[in-house]
Amino acid sequence: MATKNKIKLSNDFVHSVITNNNALTLKILFYIILNGKLENYSEYSSKAVLDLGLLKKTINTDFVTLRRNIQQIQKTLVTIYKDKYTIIDSTIIHYAKYDYKNQTLMCLIQKDVINHLLELKNKFTIIDLDNLFQLQGKHSIRLLLILENLSGYDYAKNITYNVLELNQLFGTNYKTITEIERAVLIPVKKELDQYSKLTFIYDLIYDLDCSKVGRKPLVAVKIYLKDNKQRQLKMF
């Protein structure tokens, strides 16, 4: 895959964004950062100009839905720890101008957000946009970002979530691991197995120290990164 189809994101930013946006807003955000013609606008802002028609075609949406979802991105607040003494709270896109006549979209993005997206800092995630644009489910996209994150690790490529953490990740409110497995993990795995180069397997974690008689309660899920070799073979 060509280098231009990948961007590098810091882990903190990824986790800030995925819990506050749906599938379409995530696609829009990554498309803007990757394909926008970035120019200096002011001391604090950069300007990204995009072909409105091409954007709508790429993410397969109409203008009304596009605008509504960009408004959702505008509500997303991210925190950047710029240095030891400086913390920045900023929206990702703080201005969006839609030009019907020329079919362009102009966005103003805080420069520190741009830098945070484009610079290689400490640990990083590589987002494969061609891969991400194939997915339809917001849960699938959120978990794909986590899997991409794990793929950048040099050590164990797995992560464990309890019920609260899973609900926070997927924006859900399930009471048990069993409910999350049925409503989220099984359909997400099915979609990633079909469309993604990265997928996962998982183990259900039981509370073995629990003194309760009978079957031990489910307390967590351990997710393991897996290369989807079967899907890759279908591509050729």
mmCIF file of C-alpha atoms in Angstrom:
data_model
loop_
_atom_site.group_PDB
_atom_site.id
_atom_site.type_symbol
_atom_site.label_atom_id
_atom_site.label_comp_id
_atom_site.label_asym_id
_atom_site.label_seq_id
_atom_site.Cartn_x
_atom_site.Cartn_y
_atom_site.Cartn_z
ATOM 1 C CA MET A 1 0.000 0.000 0.000
ATOM 2 C CA ALA A 2 1.241 3.464 -0.848
ATOM 3 C CA THR A 3 2.599 5.611 1.949
ATOM 4 C CA LYS A 4 0.106 8.390 1.186
ATOM 5 C CA ASN A 5 -2.702 6.143 2.402
ATOM 6 C CA LYS A 6 -1.424 6.017 5.959
ATOM 7 C CA ILE A 7 -1.208 8.515 8.799
ATOM 8 C CA LYS A 8 0.408 8.277 12.214
ATOM 9 C CA LEU A 9 -1.543 9.133 15.344
ATOM 10 C CA SER A 10 -0.458 9.252 18.963
ATOM 11 C CA ASN A 11 -2.238 6.791 21.234
ATOM 12 C CA ASP A 12 -3.692 9.496 23.503
ATOM 13 C CA PHE A 13 -5.358 11.153 20.547
ATOM 14 C CA VAL A 14 -6.818 7.899 19.263
ATOM 15 C CA HIS A 15 -8.429 7.106 22.591
ATOM 16 C CA SER A 16 -9.786 10.656 22.905
ATOM 17 C CA VAL A 17 -11.486 10.477 19.537
ATOM 18 C CA ILE A 18 -12.890 6.956 19.287
ATOM 19 C CA THR A 19 -15.195 7.241 22.311
ATOM 20 C CA ASN A 20 -16.849 10.451 21.045
ATOM 21 C CA ASN A 21 -17.463 9.743 17.382
ATOM 22 C CA ASN A 22 -19.414 7.310 15.228
ATOM 23 C CA ALA A 23 -18.233 5.386 12.174
ATOM 24 C CA LEU A 24 -18.868 8.177 9.678
ATOM 25 C CA THR A 25 -17.339 10.969 11.743
ATOM 26 C CA LEU A 26 -14.177 8.927 12.171
ATOM 27 C CA LYS A 27 -13.937 8.365 8.413
ATOM 28 C CA ILE A 28 -14.472 12.074 7.753
ATOM 29 C CA LEU A 29 -11.855 13.106 10.295
ATOM 30 C CA PHE A 30 -9.156 10.833 8.918
ATOM 31 C CA TYR A 31 -9.993 11.798 5.342
ATOM 32 C CA ILE A 32 -9.686 15.522 6.120
ATOM 33 C CA ILE A 33 -6.333 15.113 7.843
ATOM 34 C CA LEU A 34 -4.951 12.907 5.066
ATOM 35 C CA ASN A 35 -6.324 14.620 1.966
ATOM 36 C CA GLY A 36 -6.819 18.254 2.958
ATOM 37 C CA LYS A 37 -4.437 20.785 1.392
ATOM 38 C CA LEU A 38 -3.027 22.232 4.604
ATOM 39 C CA GLU A 39 -2.081 25.909 4.652
ATOM 40 C CA ASN A 40 -1.236 28.382 7.389
ATOM 41 C CA TYR A 41 -4.281 30.453 8.317
ATOM 42 C CA SER A 42 -3.296 32.198 11.539
ATOM 43 C CA GLU A 43 -0.879 31.862 14.422
ATOM 44 C CA TYR A 44 -2.976 29.070 15.895
ATOM 45 C CA SER A 45 -4.899 27.567 12.974
ATOM 46 C CA SER A 46 -4.204 25.624 9.790
ATOM 47 C CA LYS A 47 -6.619 25.554 6.870
ATOM 48 C CA ALA A 48 -7.587 22.332 5.100
ATOM 49 C CA VAL A 49 -9.365 22.610 1.736
ATOM 50 C CA LEU A 50 -11.080 19.560 0.223
ATOM 51 C CA ASP A 51 -13.045 18.629 -2.863
ATOM 52 C CA LEU A 52 -16.567 18.300 -1.434
ATOM 53 C CA GLY A 53 -17.799 15.974 -4.176
ATOM 54 C CA LEU A 54 -14.827 13.633 -3.857
ATOM 55 C CA LEU A 55 -15.194 13.520 -0.077
ATOM 56 C CA LYS A 56 -18.891 12.580 -0.310
ATOM 57 C CA LYS A 57 -18.119 9.916 -2.916
ATOM 58 C CA THR A 58 -15.223 8.416 -0.943
ATOM 59 C CA ILE A 59 -17.197 7.980 2.266
ATOM 60 C CA ASN A 60 -20.461 7.278 0.420
ATOM 61 C CA THR A 61 -22.699 9.895 1.998
ATOM 62 C CA ASP A 62 -24.880 12.879 1.117
ATOM 63 C CA PHE A 63 -24.312 16.534 1.965
ATOM 64 C CA VAL A 64 -26.814 16.741 4.846
ATOM 65 C CA THR A 65 -25.338 13.685 6.568
ATOM 66 C CA LEU A 66 -21.797 14.918 5.931
ATOM 67 C CA ARG A 67 -22.492 18.294 7.510
ATOM 68 C CA ARG A 68 -24.246 16.783 10.513
ATOM 69 C CA ASN A 69 -21.304 14.502 11.189
ATOM 70 C CA ILE A 70 -18.724 17.267 10.797
ATOM 71 C CA GLN A 71 -20.704 19.167 13.408
ATOM 72 C CA GLN A 72 -20.245 16.149 15.664
ATOM 73 C CA ILE A 73 -16.479 16.304 15.122
ATOM 74 C CA GLN A 74 -16.601 20.001 16.024
ATOM 75 C CA LYS A 75 -17.999 19.009 19.425
ATOM 76 C CA THR A 76 -15.113 16.639 20.151
ATOM 77 C CA LEU A 77 -12.667 18.054 22.691
ATOM 78 C CA VAL A 78 -9.118 16.707 22.810
ATOM 79 C CA THR A 79 -6.423 17.355 25.379
ATOM 80 C CA ILE A 80 -2.801 17.677 24.297
ATOM 81 C CA TYR A 81 0.074 17.626 26.760
ATOM 82 C CA LYS A 82 2.433 19.813 24.790
ATOM 83 C CA ASP A 83 5.275 19.800 27.297
ATOM 84 C CA LYS A 84 5.888 19.412 31.010
ATOM 85 C CA TYR A 85 4.145 22.671 31.856
ATOM 86 C CA THR A 86 1.603 23.122 29.053
ATOM 87 C CA ILE A 87 -1.798 21.521 28.544
ATOM 88 C CA ILE A 88 -4.010 22.403 25.578
ATOM 89 C CA ASP A 89 -7.742 21.713 25.401
ATOM 90 C CA SER A 90 -8.999 22.112 21.859
ATOM 91 C CA THR A 91 -11.722 21.093 19.475
ATOM 92 C CA ILE A 92 -10.432 19.280 16.405
ATOM 93 C CA ILE A 93 -12.270 21.378 13.808
ATOM 94 C CA HIS A 94 -13.333 24.810 15.008
ATOM 95 C CA TYR A 95 -14.637 26.213 11.709
ATOM 96 C CA ALA A 96 -16.126 24.631 8.582
ATOM 97 C CA LYS A 97 -17.144 26.479 5.396
ATOM 98 C CA TYR A 98 -19.149 24.715 2.678
ATOM 99 C CA ASP A 99 -18.936 26.282 -0.790
ATOM 100 C CA TYR A 100 -21.748 24.873 -2.944
ATOM 101 C CA LYS A 101 -20.719 26.765 -6.072
ATOM 102 C CA ASN A 102 -17.111 25.578 -6.124
ATOM 103 C CA GLN A 103 -17.858 22.284 -4.337
ATOM 104 C CA THR A 104 -15.211 22.776 -1.676
ATOM 105 C CA LEU A 105 -15.032 22.306 2.075
ATOM 106 C CA MET A 106 -12.691 24.508 4.077
ATOM 107 C CA CYS A 107 -11.905 23.549 7.684
ATOM 108 C CA LEU A 108 -9.854 25.385 10.271
ATOM 109 C CA ILE A 109 -7.940 23.067 12.583
ATOM 110 C CA GLN A 110 -5.893 24.054 15.612
ATOM 111 C CA LYS A 111 -2.177 23.781 14.737
ATOM 112 C CA ASP A 112 -1.274 21.782 17.806
ATOM 113 C CA VAL A 113 -3.913 19.231 16.800
ATOM 114 C CA ILE A 114 -2.424 19.066 13.295
ATOM 115 C CA ASN A 115 1.070 18.610 14.712
ATOM 116 C CA HIS A 116 -0.194 15.974 17.098
ATOM 117 C CA LEU A 117 -1.651 14.078 14.174
ATOM 118 C CA LEU A 118 1.218 14.354 11.743
ATOM 119 C CA GLU A 119 4.342 14.105 13.875
ATOM 120 C CA LEU A 120 5.809 10.816 14.998
ATOM 121 C CA LYS A 121 5.670 10.922 18.819
ATOM 122 C CA ASN A 122 6.592 8.130 21.188
ATOM 123 C CA LYS A 123 4.183 5.260 20.555
ATOM 124 C CA PHE A 124 2.039 5.645 17.473
ATOM 125 C CA THR A 125 -0.762 4.041 15.531
ATOM 126 C CA ILE A 126 -0.802 3.599 11.760
ATOM 127 C CA ILE A 127 -4.319 3.960 10.415
ATOM 128 C CA ASP A 128 -4.836 2.205 7.086
ATOM 129 C CA LEU A 129 -7.570 4.378 5.577
ATOM 130 C CA ASP A 130 -8.329 2.115 2.625
ATOM 131 C CA ASN A 131 -9.006 -0.574 5.193
ATOM 132 C CA LEU A 132 -11.060 1.652 7.479
ATOM 133 C CA PHE A 133 -13.308 3.011 4.710
ATOM 134 C CA GLN A 134 -14.529 -0.552 3.992
ATOM 135 C CA LEU A 135 -16.140 -0.857 7.432
ATOM 136 C CA GLN A 136 -19.708 0.192 8.211
ATOM 137 C CA GLY A 137 -20.132 -0.513 11.927
ATOM 138 C CA LYS A 138 -18.951 2.111 14.399
ATOM 139 C CA HIS A 139 -17.940 -0.629 16.830
ATOM 140 C CA SER A 140 -15.793 -2.243 14.123
ATOM 141 C CA ILE A 141 -13.983 1.018 13.413
ATOM 142 C CA ARG A 142 -13.377 1.688 17.089
ATOM 143 C CA LEU A 143 -11.920 -1.757 17.657
ATOM 144 C CA LEU A 144 -9.867 -1.537 14.447
ATOM 145 C CA LEU A 145 -8.165 1.560 15.872
ATOM 146 C CA ILE A 146 -7.277 -0.428 18.985
ATOM 147 C CA LEU A 147 -5.945 -3.294 16.852
ATOM 148 C CA GLU A 148 -3.887 -0.871 14.754
ATOM 149 C CA ASN A 149 -2.554 0.489 18.018
ATOM 150 C CA LEU A 150 -1.549 -2.981 19.194
ATOM 151 C CA SER A 151 0.160 -3.682 15.872
ATOM 152 C CA GLY A 152 2.656 -0.926 16.655
ATOM 153 C CA TYR A 153 3.740 -2.528 19.918
ATOM 154 C CA ASP A 154 6.997 -4.453 20.164
ATOM 155 C CA TYR A 155 5.703 -6.473 23.094
ATOM 156 C CA ALA A 156 2.504 -8.472 23.781
ATOM 157 C CA LYS A 157 -0.144 -7.686 21.201
ATOM 158 C CA ASN A 158 -3.199 -8.092 23.406
ATOM 159 C CA ILE A 159 -5.318 -5.991 25.715
ATOM 160 C CA THR A 160 -7.824 -6.767 28.478
ATOM 161 C CA TYR A 161 -11.058 -4.854 29.131
ATOM 162 C CA ASN A 162 -13.619 -5.188 31.927
ATOM 163 C CA VAL A 163 -17.323 -4.364 31.456
ATOM 164 C CA LEU A 164 -16.921 -0.676 32.280
ATOM 165 C CA GLU A 165 -13.962 -0.259 29.918
ATOM 166 C CA LEU A 166 -15.757 -2.050 27.077
ATOM 167 C CA ASN A 167 -18.812 0.161 27.504
ATOM 168 C CA GLN A 168 -16.594 3.243 27.446
ATOM 169 C CA LEU A 169 -14.796 2.031 24.322
ATOM 170 C CA PHE A 170 -17.944 1.225 22.357
ATOM 171 C CA GLY A 171 -20.254 3.880 23.790
ATOM 172 C CA THR A 172 -22.647 1.239 25.123
ATOM 173 C CA ASN A 173 -24.328 0.535 28.442
ATOM 174 C CA TYR A 174 -24.424 -3.241 28.802
ATOM 175 C CA LYS A 175 -24.464 -4.853 32.213
ATOM 176 C CA THR A 176 -22.558 -8.052 31.474
ATOM 177 C CA ILE A 177 -19.706 -9.380 29.366
ATOM 178 C CA THR A 178 -22.132 -11.883 27.822
ATOM 179 C CA GLU A 179 -24.321 -9.059 26.489
ATOM 180 C CA ILE A 180 -21.282 -7.252 25.050
ATOM 181 C CA GLU A 181 -20.041 -10.454 23.433
ATOM 182 C CA ARG A 182 -23.384 -11.090 21.749
ATOM 183 C CA ALA A 183 -24.168 -7.495 20.693
ATOM 184 C CA VAL A 184 -20.676 -6.180 19.899
ATOM 185 C CA LEU A 185 -17.767 -8.620 19.766
ATOM 186 C CA ILE A 186 -19.366 -11.313 17.596
ATOM 187 C CA PRO A 187 -20.670 -8.920 14.869
ATOM 188 C CA VAL A 188 -17.447 -6.882 14.947
ATOM 189 C CA LYS A 189 -15.326 -9.988 14.484
ATOM 190 C CA LYS A 190 -17.541 -11.052 11.575
ATOM 191 C CA GLU A 191 -17.082 -7.703 9.808
ATOM 192 C CA LEU A 192 -13.324 -7.480 10.456
ATOM 193 C CA ASP A 193 -12.854 -11.061 9.268
ATOM 194 C CA GLN A 194 -14.526 -10.093 6.001
ATOM 195 C CA TYR A 195 -13.072 -6.635 5.303
ATOM 196 C CA SER A 196 -10.037 -5.927 7.453
ATOM 197 C CA LYS A 197 -6.380 -6.924 7.203
ATOM 198 C CA LEU A 198 -6.384 -7.002 10.991
ATOM 199 C CA THR A 199 -8.838 -8.976 13.077
ATOM 200 C CA PHE A 200 -8.860 -10.540 16.540
ATOM 201 C CA ILE A 201 -9.606 -13.500 18.722
ATOM 202 C CA TYR A 202 -10.582 -13.209 22.358
ATOM 203 C CA ASP A 203 -10.726 -15.070 25.648
ATOM 204 C CA LEU A 204 -13.414 -14.633 28.278
ATOM 205 C CA ILE A 205 -11.845 -14.025 31.690
ATOM 206 C CA TYR A 206 -13.555 -15.524 34.747
ATOM 207 C CA ASP A 207 -13.130 -14.486 38.375
ATOM 208 C CA LEU A 208 -11.313 -17.597 39.597
ATOM 209 C CA ASP A 209 -10.823 -16.157 43.089
ATOM 210 C CA CYS A 210 -14.534 -15.699 43.629
ATOM 211 C CA SER A 211 -15.849 -17.769 46.550
ATOM 212 C CA LYS A 212 -19.255 -18.134 44.899
ATOM 213 C CA VAL A 213 -20.339 -21.766 44.444
ATOM 214 C CA GLY A 214 -20.967 -22.844 40.859
ATOM 215 C CA ARG A 215 -19.921 -21.154 37.647
ATOM 216 C CA LYS A 216 -17.485 -18.296 38.182
ATOM 217 C CA PRO A 217 -18.608 -14.845 36.990
ATOM 218 C CA LEU A 218 -17.267 -13.325 33.772
ATOM 219 C CA VAL A 219 -15.244 -10.221 34.590
ATOM 220 C CA ALA A 220 -13.268 -9.288 31.454
ATOM 221 C CA VAL A 221 -12.359 -9.999 27.843
ATOM 222 C CA LYS A 222 -8.793 -10.430 26.618
ATOM 223 C CA ILE A 223 -8.448 -9.364 22.966
ATOM 224 C CA TYR A 224 -5.557 -10.659 20.847
ATOM 225 C CA LEU A 225 -4.417 -9.043 17.607
ATOM 226 C CA LYS A 226 -4.522 -11.394 14.617
ATOM 227 C CA ASP A 227 -3.375 -10.853 11.035
ATOM 228 C CA ASN A 228 -6.260 -11.692 8.739
ATOM 229 C CA LYS A 229 -4.311 -13.837 6.271
ATOM 230 C CA GLN A 230 -7.458 -15.388 4.831
ATOM 231 C CA ARG A 231 -8.807 -11.976 3.876
ATOM 232 C CA GLN A 232 -5.439 -10.966 2.403
ATOM 233 C CA LEU A 233 -5.465 -14.073 0.188
ATOM 234 C CA LYS A 234 -8.876 -13.046 -1.200
ATOM 235 C CA MET A 235 -7.393 -9.758 -2.368
ATOM 236 C CA PHE A 236 -5.113 -11.436 -4.946
#
